[in-house]
Amino acid sequence: MELTLETRPFTQIESGALVTYAFEGDKPVDAVLTDLDRTLGGELTRLAESKELTGKWLEMTLIHYPQGMKAERLLIVGAGKRDKFTSAELRKLAAAAARYLKSRSVKRLVFLGRADDLSAASAEAISEGLLLGEYEADKYKSEKKNGTSLESSALAGWSGASQADGERGLRRGRIIAEAQNFARELGNEPSNYLTPRVLAHRAEQMGRDFNLAVDVFDEKKLQEMKMGALLSVAQGSAEPPRLIVVTYTSEKAAPGSPVLGLVGKAITFDTGGISIKPANSMEEMKFDMCGGAATLGVMHAIAHLKPGIKVVAIVPSTENMPGGKAQKPGDVQIAMSGKSIEVINTDAEGRLVLSDGLHYARQLGCTHLVDVATLTGAIVVALANVNTGVFGSDTKFIEQVLAASRIAGEKMWPMPLDDDYREMIKSAIADIQNVGSGKGGGAITAAAFLREFTGDTPWVHLDIAGTAYLTEGKPWGAKGATGVGVRTLVELAMTLKS
Ligand code: BES
Ligand code: ZN
Ligand code: ZN
């Protein structure tokens, strides 16, 4: 979808629909909407009086052939309570408007910013929302969703003194939304199409398109590198594993500046292996590579945004299958770090592939590590499908990641990781075991396992099992992969200082 800035007055702009928003309260048609109301001969005031326009969150008030304008429709979206309204709400609101209008065959949408909020941040949130809302997972459908899509959109209102802010916000919003949609596209791919080899090809293609260095290690190389934990998961599958490494190097990076390592779990399908999963919802396990997809999405964005630090994405990728050569419960594996692991449950495979990914990231000289993974069902028990779980070893770095998530508008919540949890991953015959003994705390013992491979490098673990995909569509987004993590980690890469 094309996205541009329109500097003409809103009455002059031709479109299928002009969109703006109103806040809930005694006076949804406030001073900012007076201009619009006057053009419409008081139509908005009348709608507010009849309670057809209240400003309630995501209420849609649609007017056909609005008086005094070249737009075919006017859509007023309810923004909810003013004191609860942030960029995150504005992004969702714009996305919901895009989805509402495209389902009504609108081809061109113009989003009119409110005169009291013409910042770069708002232009960014609206641009992101429009592009995220437009996205459909309809690649394999003969007839595209609703037979419609938006062909073009524009932002209006940012003219004169605010035009530069509008342009800046639009550019950044587009870059980040396209990166997030890239991650969603990978996430939504069925596992018969997106194997580890195909994922590696996609990363290589991105590297060529955006001038990023991409290294792909095959099973032979992984053996030489002694990535025993990653290989142990791969051995039950006919599809070979890959380790994908994407590097962005900044010309501006000063000596001693941080090197950010992003390690993403990319199990292209998780059957559970010999500890096989029940059939119910097993199809969702094609999403078990969404962490890896998010880290590739971050690289997609920063290739354009060019932060002043080096950033490396490390993506261990394999299927987890119960083939004849599959590892079995009770097997002992030696990770790349040299630690021995007793595999109690072959379905706890994410932590195995990440352990080698994290160790390798340290070898590459990363000074800060963030891993992103659909790691545990237990995090969904704790936080439902609302927050991403945040774990880590370094309070300052955890706070930096949480601050980035707040700015990015991705909900994340800190989880505990005291030394006591270490006791729960002790093995009788190896250094550690891959599941916690005793009851409960499954998301925490998984994090405790990962910590064993991070040494003294500041590290944060994001468990996105509950937030990586939607099992039902929302007004602001299609069912399927969400691209969660991309916005937070782009923000982190752009702001990280040691
Ligand atoms: N990929 C799953 C975690 C998952 C669950 C992701 C639900 C998305 C939605 C992971 O590999 C897994 O199976 N974890 C096990 C660990 C257990 C065996 C210790 C789990 O959470 O049940
Ligand atoms: Zn699993
Ligand atoms: Zn998994």
Short mmCIF file of C-alpha atoms and ligand atoms in Angstrom, two decimals:
data_model
loop_
_atom_site.label_atom_id
_atom_site.label_comp_id
_atom_site.label_asym_id
_atom_site.label_seq_id
_atom_site.Cartn_x
_atom_site.Cartn_y
_atom_site.Cartn_z
CA MET A 1 0.00 0.00 0.00
CA GLU A 2 1.24 3.43 -0.96
CA LEU A 3 1.41 5.92 1.92
CA THR A 4 2.02 9.65 1.45
CA LEU A 5 1.57 13.00 3.16
CA GLU A 6 -1.19 15.31 1.89
CA THR A 7 -0.68 18.99 2.66
CA ARG A 8 -3.88 20.32 1.05
CA PRO A 9 -6.80 21.28 3.32
CA PHE A 10 -9.01 18.28 4.15
CA THR A 11 -11.96 19.62 2.15
CA GLN A 12 -9.91 19.48 -1.06
CA ILE A 13 -8.62 15.92 -0.83
CA GLU A 14 -10.29 13.23 -2.94
CA SER A 15 -10.62 9.87 -1.19
CA GLY A 16 -12.88 6.90 -0.55
CA ALA A 17 -12.91 7.95 3.09
CA LEU A 18 -11.56 10.67 5.33
CA VAL A 19 -10.89 9.42 8.87
CA THR A 20 -10.46 11.22 12.15
CA TYR A 21 -11.23 10.52 15.80
CA ALA A 22 -13.23 11.85 18.75
CA PHE A 23 -12.76 11.39 22.49
CA GLU A 24 -15.35 10.02 24.88
CA GLY A 25 -16.81 12.58 27.32
CA ASP A 26 -19.59 15.20 27.61
CA LYS A 27 -18.43 16.80 24.38
CA PRO A 28 -17.10 14.35 21.78
CA VAL A 29 -17.36 17.14 19.20
CA ASP A 30 -14.76 19.33 20.89
CA ALA A 31 -13.05 22.54 19.70
CA VAL A 32 -10.67 20.57 17.46
CA LEU A 33 -13.59 19.06 15.53
CA THR A 34 -15.41 22.40 15.13
CA ASP A 35 -13.95 23.04 11.67
CA LEU A 36 -15.14 19.68 10.43
CA ASP A 37 -18.54 20.12 12.08
CA ARG A 38 -18.99 23.53 10.46
CA THR A 39 -18.14 22.15 7.01
CA LEU A 40 -20.78 19.47 7.60
CA GLY A 41 -23.40 22.04 8.63
CA GLY A 42 -23.50 20.82 12.22
CA GLU A 43 -23.95 17.13 11.37
CA LEU A 44 -21.44 15.99 14.02
CA THR A 45 -23.17 17.97 16.77
CA ARG A 46 -26.49 16.39 15.79
CA LEU A 47 -24.96 12.90 15.83
CA ALA A 48 -23.49 13.58 19.27
CA GLU A 49 -26.88 14.79 20.55
CA SER A 50 -28.57 11.61 19.35
CA LYS A 51 -25.75 9.58 20.98
CA GLU A 52 -24.75 8.09 17.62
CA LEU A 53 -21.36 9.66 18.17
CA THR A 54 -20.08 9.22 21.72
CA GLY A 55 -16.32 8.74 21.27
CA LYS A 56 -16.42 5.28 22.91
CA TRP A 57 -13.34 3.17 22.10
CA LEU A 58 -13.45 2.02 18.46
CA GLU A 59 -17.03 3.19 17.88
CA MET A 60 -17.36 3.72 14.11
CA THR A 61 -19.57 6.57 12.86
CA LEU A 62 -19.73 6.54 9.07
CA ILE A 63 -21.21 9.41 7.03
CA HIS A 64 -21.70 8.97 3.29
CA TYR A 65 -21.06 11.85 0.87
CA PRO A 66 -20.20 14.36 3.60
CA GLN A 67 -21.18 17.90 2.74
CA GLY A 68 -18.48 20.34 1.60
CA MET A 69 -15.76 17.76 0.91
CA LYS A 70 -14.33 15.70 -1.91
CA ALA A 71 -14.23 12.54 0.21
CA GLU A 72 -16.90 9.92 -0.47
CA ARG A 73 -17.18 9.06 3.20
CA LEU A 74 -16.25 10.47 6.58
CA LEU A 75 -15.40 8.06 9.38
CA ILE A 76 -15.20 9.26 12.97
CA VAL A 77 -13.52 6.65 15.17
CA GLY A 78 -14.10 6.61 18.93
CA ALA A 79 -10.81 7.16 20.77
CA GLY A 80 -12.11 6.33 24.26
CA LYS A 81 -11.13 8.32 27.35
CA ARG A 82 -8.63 11.08 26.69
CA ASP A 83 -6.48 10.29 29.76
CA LYS A 84 -5.99 6.67 28.61
CA PHE A 85 -5.01 7.64 25.08
CA THR A 86 -1.38 7.08 24.02
CA SER A 87 0.46 6.33 20.75
CA ALA A 88 -0.41 2.66 21.28
CA GLU A 89 -4.15 3.50 21.16
CA LEU A 90 -3.65 5.78 18.15
CA ARG A 91 -1.85 2.97 16.29
CA LYS A 92 -4.67 0.51 17.05
CA LEU A 93 -7.31 3.07 16.13
CA ALA A 94 -5.72 3.73 12.73
CA ALA A 95 -5.38 -0.03 12.14
CA ALA A 96 -9.04 -0.61 13.06
CA ALA A 97 -10.11 2.20 10.71
CA ALA A 98 -8.10 0.66 7.86
CA ARG A 99 -9.69 -2.76 8.44
CA TYR A 100 -13.20 -1.32 8.78
CA LEU A 101 -12.92 0.65 5.54
CA LYS A 102 -11.21 -1.96 3.42
CA SER A 103 -13.96 -4.43 4.26
CA ARG A 104 -16.29 -1.80 2.72
CA SER A 105 -14.28 -1.74 -0.51
CA VAL A 106 -12.66 1.65 0.13
CA LYS A 107 -9.52 1.97 -2.01
CA ARG A 108 -8.08 5.25 -0.77
CA LEU A 109 -8.10 6.37 2.86
CA VAL A 110 -6.97 9.74 4.17
CA PHE A 111 -6.30 10.00 7.89
CA LEU A 112 -6.76 13.51 9.19
CA GLY A 113 -4.63 14.19 12.25
CA ARG A 114 -6.21 16.28 14.99
CA ALA A 115 -4.96 19.86 15.20
CA ASP A 116 -4.05 19.29 18.89
CA ASP A 117 -1.81 16.32 18.07
CA LEU A 118 0.29 16.88 14.97
CA SER A 119 3.55 15.46 16.35
CA ALA A 120 6.02 13.17 14.58
CA ALA A 121 5.11 10.45 17.10
CA SER A 122 1.44 10.62 16.08
CA ALA A 123 2.26 10.54 12.37
CA GLU A 124 4.39 7.48 13.10
CA ALA A 125 1.66 5.71 15.10
CA ILE A 126 -0.98 6.37 12.43
CA SER A 127 1.31 5.26 9.58
CA GLU A 128 2.18 2.08 11.45
CA GLY A 129 -1.46 1.42 12.26
CA LEU A 130 -2.60 1.82 8.66
CA LEU A 131 0.06 -0.56 7.33
CA LEU A 132 -0.42 -3.11 10.10
CA GLY A 133 -4.20 -2.99 9.70
CA GLU A 134 -3.97 -3.43 5.94
CA TYR A 135 -1.95 -6.67 6.30
CA GLU A 136 -3.77 -9.95 5.58
CA ALA A 137 -2.46 -13.50 5.79
CA ASP A 138 -4.07 -14.38 2.46
CA LYS A 139 -1.03 -15.54 0.48
CA TYR A 140 -2.49 -19.00 -0.12
CA LYS A 141 -6.08 -17.91 -0.80
CA SER A 142 -7.28 -17.98 -4.42
CA GLU A 143 -9.63 -15.10 -3.62
CA LYS A 144 -8.05 -12.42 -1.50
CA LYS A 145 -9.70 -11.50 1.82
CA ASN A 146 -13.04 -9.77 1.16
CA GLY A 147 -11.81 -9.31 -2.40
CA THR A 148 -10.44 -5.95 -1.31
CA SER A 149 -7.42 -4.14 -0.10
CA LEU A 150 -6.53 -0.50 0.35
CA GLU A 151 -4.49 0.72 -2.60
CA SER A 152 -3.28 3.94 -1.08
CA SER A 153 -3.49 5.98 2.09
CA ALA A 154 -2.38 9.42 3.12
CA LEU A 155 -1.89 11.45 6.26
CA ALA A 156 -3.43 14.93 6.26
CA GLY A 157 -3.22 17.81 8.71
CA TRP A 158 0.58 17.96 8.91
CA SER A 159 1.20 21.07 6.82
CA GLY A 160 3.12 24.31 7.32
CA ALA A 161 5.05 24.20 10.60
CA SER A 162 4.23 20.52 11.28
CA GLN A 163 4.97 19.16 7.80
CA ALA A 164 8.55 18.10 8.59
CA ASP A 165 7.34 16.22 11.70
CA GLY A 166 4.69 14.53 9.60
CA GLU A 167 7.21 13.40 7.03
CA ARG A 168 9.66 12.15 9.64
CA GLY A 169 6.97 10.21 11.52
CA LEU A 170 5.58 8.72 8.33
CA ARG A 171 8.98 7.47 7.20
CA ARG A 172 9.78 5.85 10.53
CA GLY A 173 6.29 4.40 10.85
CA ARG A 174 6.52 2.85 7.41
CA ILE A 175 9.93 1.31 8.06
CA ILE A 176 8.85 -0.22 11.35
CA ALA A 177 5.46 -1.46 10.11
CA GLU A 178 7.01 -3.04 7.02
CA ALA A 179 9.55 -4.80 9.24
CA GLN A 180 6.77 -6.04 11.49
CA ASN A 181 4.74 -7.24 8.49
CA PHE A 182 7.87 -9.02 7.20
CA ALA A 183 8.07 -10.88 10.52
CA ARG A 184 4.31 -11.63 10.38
CA GLU A 185 4.62 -12.96 6.82
CA LEU A 186 7.38 -15.37 7.91
CA GLY A 187 5.40 -16.35 11.01
CA ASN A 188 2.26 -17.16 9.04
CA GLU A 189 4.04 -19.39 6.53
CA PRO A 190 3.05 -23.05 6.86
CA SER A 191 5.92 -25.31 7.91
CA ASN A 192 5.84 -27.27 4.63
CA TYR A 193 6.79 -24.05 2.84
CA LEU A 194 8.99 -22.45 5.48
CA THR A 195 11.66 -24.97 6.43
CA PRO A 196 14.94 -23.90 8.11
CA ARG A 197 16.60 -23.84 4.67
CA VAL A 198 13.87 -21.60 3.24
CA LEU A 199 14.08 -19.29 6.28
CA ALA A 200 17.81 -18.99 5.65
CA HIS A 201 17.14 -18.12 2.01
CA ARG A 202 14.70 -15.42 3.06
CA ALA A 203 17.33 -13.95 5.38
CA GLU A 204 19.92 -14.04 2.59
CA GLN A 205 17.49 -12.30 0.25
CA MET A 206 16.91 -9.59 2.86
CA GLY A 207 20.67 -9.21 3.26
CA ARG A 208 21.07 -8.65 -0.48
CA ASP A 209 18.14 -6.22 -0.62
CA PHE A 210 19.28 -4.08 2.31
CA ASN A 211 23.03 -4.54 2.36
CA LEU A 212 23.31 -6.63 5.54
CA ALA A 213 25.92 -9.37 6.00
CA VAL A 214 24.29 -12.81 6.25
CA ASP A 215 26.06 -16.04 7.19
CA VAL A 216 24.28 -19.38 7.08
CA PHE A 217 25.77 -22.45 8.75
CA ASP A 218 24.63 -25.90 7.61
CA GLU A 219 24.55 -29.14 9.60
CA LYS A 220 28.14 -30.02 8.73
CA LYS A 221 29.41 -26.65 9.94
CA LEU A 222 27.24 -26.89 13.06
CA GLN A 223 28.92 -30.19 13.86
CA GLU A 224 32.36 -28.58 13.52
CA MET A 225 31.20 -25.76 15.76
CA LYS A 226 30.04 -28.39 18.31
CA MET A 227 26.51 -27.05 18.55
CA GLY A 228 25.36 -30.25 20.21
CA ALA A 229 22.19 -28.81 21.73
CA LEU A 230 20.86 -27.42 18.43
CA LEU A 231 21.84 -30.60 16.56
CA SER A 232 20.13 -32.80 19.15
CA VAL A 233 16.78 -31.18 18.34
CA ALA A 234 17.40 -31.45 14.59
CA GLN A 235 18.36 -35.13 14.55
CA GLY A 236 14.76 -36.39 14.47
CA SER A 237 13.90 -34.48 11.32
CA ALA A 238 14.46 -35.15 7.61
CA GLU A 239 14.89 -31.41 7.10
CA PRO A 240 18.41 -30.19 7.96
CA PRO A 241 18.91 -27.37 10.52
CA ARG A 242 20.44 -23.98 9.85
CA LEU A 243 22.05 -21.26 11.97
CA ILE A 244 21.39 -17.84 10.45
CA VAL A 245 23.55 -14.86 11.44
CA VAL A 246 22.66 -11.38 10.18
CA THR A 247 25.04 -8.53 10.97
CA TYR A 248 24.49 -4.78 10.79
CA THR A 249 27.67 -2.75 11.21
CA SER A 250 27.45 0.97 11.90
CA GLU A 251 29.99 3.37 10.44
CA LYS A 252 29.28 5.63 13.42
CA ALA A 253 29.98 3.02 16.13
CA ALA A 254 32.60 4.40 18.50
CA PRO A 255 35.21 2.01 19.95
CA GLY A 256 33.80 0.38 23.05
CA SER A 257 30.18 1.00 22.06
CA PRO A 258 27.72 -1.82 22.74
CA VAL A 259 27.21 -4.78 20.42
CA LEU A 260 23.61 -5.94 20.63
CA GLY A 261 23.00 -9.66 20.04
CA LEU A 262 19.43 -10.73 19.25
CA VAL A 263 18.91 -14.48 19.51
CA GLY A 264 15.62 -15.74 18.08
CA LYS A 265 14.09 -19.20 18.44
CA ALA A 266 13.11 -20.51 15.01
CA ILE A 267 11.56 -23.96 15.31
CA THR A 268 9.72 -24.09 11.98
CA PHE A 269 7.46 -26.77 13.45
CA ASP A 270 7.34 -28.13 17.00
CA THR A 271 5.68 -31.54 17.25
CA GLY A 272 7.25 -31.97 20.68
CA GLY A 273 9.51 -34.73 19.32
CA ILE A 274 9.32 -38.09 21.11
CA SER A 275 7.56 -36.28 24.01
CA ILE A 276 4.91 -35.59 21.37
CA LYS A 277 2.26 -32.91 21.79
CA PRO A 278 -1.49 -33.63 21.76
CA ALA A 279 -3.22 -33.07 18.39
CA ASN A 280 -5.39 -30.20 19.64
CA SER A 281 -4.10 -26.87 18.28
CA MET A 282 -0.86 -28.52 17.19
CA GLU A 283 -1.14 -26.58 13.90
CA GLU A 284 -0.27 -23.46 15.95
CA MET A 285 3.25 -24.85 16.33
CA LYS A 286 4.14 -23.48 12.89
CA PHE A 287 4.39 -20.21 14.86
CA ASP A 288 7.28 -21.61 16.92
CA MET A 289 9.69 -19.63 14.75
CA CYS A 290 8.17 -16.23 15.56
CA GLY A 291 11.09 -15.26 17.83
CA GLY A 292 13.53 -15.80 14.98
CA ALA A 293 11.19 -13.95 12.61
CA ALA A 294 11.08 -11.00 15.03
CA THR A 295 14.88 -10.73 15.16
CA LEU A 296 15.00 -10.78 11.33
CA GLY A 297 12.28 -8.12 11.34
CA VAL A 298 14.44 -5.94 13.59
CA MET A 299 17.33 -6.24 11.11
CA HIS A 300 14.90 -5.33 8.27
CA ALA A 301 14.06 -2.07 10.06
CA ILE A 302 17.50 -1.08 11.30
CA ALA A 303 19.01 -1.56 7.83
CA HIS A 304 17.01 1.62 7.06
CA LEU A 305 17.08 3.40 10.43
CA LYS A 306 20.83 2.91 10.86
CA PRO A 307 21.49 2.98 14.61
CA GLY A 308 24.95 3.96 15.85
CA ILE A 309 25.81 0.50 17.23
CA LYS A 310 26.55 -2.95 15.83
CA VAL A 311 23.60 -5.36 15.93
CA VAL A 312 23.75 -9.11 15.25
CA ALA A 313 20.76 -11.43 14.85
CA ILE A 314 21.49 -15.09 15.61
CA VAL A 315 18.72 -17.47 14.55
CA PRO A 316 19.05 -21.18 15.31
CA SER A 317 16.48 -22.95 13.15
CA THR A 318 15.26 -26.55 12.96
CA GLU A 319 12.11 -28.64 13.06
CA ASN A 320 11.37 -30.65 16.21
CA MET A 321 10.24 -34.04 14.88
CA PRO A 322 9.92 -37.57 16.30
CA GLY A 323 11.82 -39.37 13.51
CA GLY A 324 13.71 -42.63 13.93
CA LYS A 325 16.89 -40.77 14.79
CA ALA A 326 15.18 -38.39 17.22
CA GLN A 327 16.65 -37.80 20.64
CA LYS A 328 14.86 -39.53 23.47
CA PRO A 329 13.99 -38.53 27.03
CA GLY A 330 16.96 -39.28 29.24
CA ASP A 331 19.55 -38.61 26.53
CA VAL A 332 22.51 -36.43 27.47
CA GLN A 333 23.72 -33.76 25.07
CA ILE A 334 26.82 -31.56 25.16
CA ALA A 335 26.10 -27.93 24.29
CA MET A 336 28.56 -25.73 22.41
CA SER A 337 29.57 -24.16 25.73
CA GLY A 338 30.67 -27.60 26.97
CA LYS A 339 27.83 -27.92 29.49
CA SER A 340 26.12 -31.31 29.58
CA ILE A 341 22.33 -31.38 29.43
CA GLU A 342 20.01 -34.22 30.39
CA VAL A 343 16.99 -34.01 28.06
CA ILE A 344 14.06 -34.93 30.28
CA ASN A 345 11.45 -33.76 27.80
CA THR A 346 12.13 -33.40 24.08
CA ASP A 347 9.33 -30.80 23.84
CA ALA A 348 11.49 -28.37 25.83
CA GLU A 349 13.56 -27.90 22.66
CA GLY A 350 13.51 -24.11 22.43
CA ARG A 351 15.92 -23.69 25.33
CA LEU A 352 18.26 -26.25 23.72
CA VAL A 353 18.59 -24.37 20.43
CA LEU A 354 18.82 -21.03 22.25
CA SER A 355 21.58 -22.26 24.53
CA ASP A 356 23.90 -22.71 21.55
CA GLY A 357 22.64 -19.46 19.99
CA LEU A 358 23.38 -17.48 23.16
CA HIS A 359 26.81 -19.03 23.60
CA TYR A 360 27.71 -18.27 19.99
CA ALA A 361 26.48 -14.68 20.36
CA ARG A 362 28.92 -14.22 23.25
CA GLN A 363 31.73 -15.69 21.15
CA LEU A 364 30.91 -13.10 18.48
CA GLY A 365 31.57 -10.37 21.03
CA CYS A 366 28.04 -9.27 21.86
CA THR A 367 28.04 -7.06 24.95
CA HIS A 368 24.25 -7.20 25.40
CA LEU A 369 21.98 -10.15 24.66
CA VAL A 370 18.24 -10.35 24.11
CA ASP A 371 16.60 -13.63 23.20
CA VAL A 372 13.06 -13.79 21.81
CA ALA A 373 11.21 -17.08 21.93
CA THR A 374 7.82 -18.78 21.95
CA LEU A 375 9.32 -20.71 24.83
CA THR A 376 6.68 -21.96 27.27
CA GLY A 377 2.99 -22.67 27.67
CA ALA A 378 3.56 -21.65 31.30
CA ILE A 379 4.01 -17.98 30.39
CA VAL A 380 0.51 -18.07 28.88
CA VAL A 381 -0.80 -19.44 32.19
CA ALA A 382 0.91 -16.57 34.03
CA LEU A 383 0.24 -13.62 31.70
CA ALA A 384 -2.42 -14.89 29.25
CA ASN A 385 -2.20 -13.52 25.71
CA VAL A 386 -1.69 -9.98 26.98
CA ASN A 387 1.90 -9.43 28.14
CA THR A 388 5.23 -10.77 26.96
CA GLY A 389 7.21 -12.18 29.92
CA VAL A 390 10.51 -10.45 30.62
CA PHE A 391 13.35 -12.22 32.46
CA GLY A 392 16.98 -11.29 32.89
CA SER A 393 20.15 -11.19 34.89
CA ASP A 394 20.92 -7.47 34.86
CA THR A 395 18.46 -5.06 36.46
CA LYS A 396 19.66 -2.07 34.47
CA PHE A 397 19.38 -3.85 31.13
CA ILE A 398 15.95 -5.28 32.01
CA GLU A 399 14.79 -1.73 32.75
CA GLN A 400 16.20 -0.52 29.40
CA VAL A 401 14.24 -3.20 27.54
CA LEU A 402 11.05 -2.47 29.51
CA ALA A 403 11.45 1.27 28.82
CA ALA A 404 11.82 0.50 25.10
CA SER A 405 8.67 -1.66 25.23
CA ARG A 406 6.69 1.19 26.80
CA ILE A 407 7.78 3.62 24.10
CA ALA A 408 7.05 1.02 21.41
CA GLY A 409 3.64 0.23 22.90
CA GLU A 410 4.24 -3.52 23.26
CA LYS A 411 2.98 -4.85 26.58
CA MET A 412 5.69 -6.58 28.61
CA TRP A 413 5.87 -7.57 32.27
CA PRO A 414 8.90 -8.40 34.44
CA MET A 415 9.12 -11.90 35.91
CA PRO A 416 11.34 -13.12 38.79
CA LEU A 417 14.54 -15.13 38.26
CA ASP A 418 16.15 -15.66 41.68
CA ASP A 419 19.05 -18.10 42.19
CA ASP A 420 16.65 -20.50 43.97
CA TYR A 421 15.25 -21.54 40.59
CA ARG A 422 18.67 -22.87 39.66
CA GLU A 423 18.11 -25.74 42.09
CA MET A 424 15.16 -26.86 40.00
CA ILE A 425 17.22 -27.54 36.85
CA LYS A 426 19.92 -29.65 38.56
CA SER A 427 20.34 -33.07 36.98
CA ALA A 428 21.44 -36.30 38.70
CA ILE A 429 23.73 -37.29 35.82
CA ALA A 430 24.53 -34.11 33.84
CA ASP A 431 25.31 -30.46 34.61
CA ILE A 432 21.70 -29.40 34.12
CA GLN A 433 18.39 -30.79 32.85
CA ASN A 434 16.07 -29.21 30.33
CA VAL A 435 12.94 -29.07 32.49
CA GLY A 436 12.38 -27.94 36.07
CA SER A 437 11.88 -30.52 38.78
CA GLY A 438 8.95 -30.10 41.14
CA LYS A 439 5.76 -28.26 40.36
CA GLY A 440 5.12 -24.90 38.72
CA GLY A 441 7.19 -22.00 37.49
CA GLY A 442 7.69 -23.52 34.03
CA ALA A 443 8.42 -20.19 32.36
CA ILE A 444 10.92 -19.29 35.08
CA THR A 445 12.83 -22.58 35.07
CA ALA A 446 13.08 -22.23 31.26
CA ALA A 447 14.65 -18.79 31.79
CA ALA A 448 16.93 -20.21 34.51
CA PHE A 449 18.14 -22.78 31.97
CA LEU A 450 18.96 -20.06 29.42
CA ARG A 451 20.83 -18.02 32.05
CA GLU A 452 23.37 -20.86 32.30
CA PHE A 453 24.63 -19.88 28.84
CA THR A 454 24.86 -16.12 29.25
CA GLY A 455 27.79 -15.84 31.69
CA ASP A 456 28.29 -12.29 32.87
CA THR A 457 26.90 -10.67 29.71
CA PRO A 458 23.81 -8.53 30.41
CA TRP A 459 20.93 -10.59 29.06
CA VAL A 460 17.17 -10.33 28.72
CA HIS A 461 14.82 -13.14 27.73
CA LEU A 462 11.43 -12.37 26.15
CA ASP A 463 8.93 -15.24 26.32
CA ILE A 464 6.44 -14.44 23.54
CA ALA A 465 4.50 -17.74 23.57
CA GLY A 466 1.32 -15.83 24.49
CA THR A 467 1.81 -12.77 22.29
CA ALA A 468 3.42 -14.02 19.05
CA TYR A 469 0.15 -14.84 17.33
CA LEU A 470 -3.58 -14.14 17.57
CA THR A 471 -5.89 -17.17 17.51
CA GLU A 472 -8.74 -14.84 16.53
CA GLY A 473 -8.73 -11.66 14.45
CA LYS A 474 -9.09 -8.33 16.28
CA PRO A 475 -10.60 -5.08 14.95
CA TRP A 476 -7.01 -3.82 14.53
CA GLY A 477 -5.30 -6.96 13.28
CA ALA A 478 -5.63 -10.16 11.29
CA LYS A 479 -5.59 -13.58 12.93
CA GLY A 480 -2.07 -15.09 12.95
CA ALA A 481 1.43 -13.84 13.64
CA THR A 482 1.70 -10.41 15.30
CA GLY A 483 5.37 -9.58 14.78
CA VAL A 484 5.65 -8.87 18.51
CA GLY A 485 9.11 -7.84 19.67
CA VAL A 486 10.04 -6.00 16.49
CA ARG A 487 9.01 -2.55 17.70
CA THR A 488 10.56 -2.91 21.16
CA LEU A 489 13.88 -4.22 19.87
CA VAL A 490 14.12 -1.60 17.12
CA GLU A 491 13.59 1.05 19.81
CA LEU A 492 16.26 -0.65 21.97
CA ALA A 493 18.75 -0.79 19.10
CA MET A 494 18.15 2.89 18.34
CA THR A 495 18.66 4.01 21.95
CA LEU A 496 21.10 1.53 23.55
CA LYS A 497 24.13 3.03 25.20
CA SER A 498 26.31 1.03 27.54
N1 BES B 1 6.84 -24.20 21.60
C1 BES B 1 6.47 -24.59 22.90
C2 BES B 1 5.89 -23.47 23.75
C3 BES B 1 4.59 -22.86 23.28
C4 BES B 1 3.41 -23.21 23.90
C5 BES B 1 4.58 -21.88 22.32
C6 BES B 1 2.23 -22.62 23.51
C7 BES B 1 3.39 -21.30 21.92
C8 BES B 1 2.21 -21.66 22.52
C9 BES B 1 7.69 -25.15 23.65
O1 BES B 1 8.69 -25.70 22.87
C10 BES B 1 7.19 -26.22 24.57
O2 BES B 1 6.65 -27.16 24.09
N2 BES B 1 7.36 -26.02 25.86
C11 BES B 1 6.91 -26.95 26.83
C12 BES B 1 7.97 -27.11 27.88
C13 BES B 1 7.72 -28.25 28.85
C14 BES B 1 7.86 -29.57 28.15
C15 BES B 1 8.73 -28.14 29.97
C16 BES B 1 5.63 -26.41 27.44
O3 BES B 1 5.51 -25.20 27.64
O4 BES B 1 4.72 -27.19 27.69
ZN ZN B 2 8.36 -27.79 22.42
ZN ZN B 3 8.82 -24.98 20.89
#
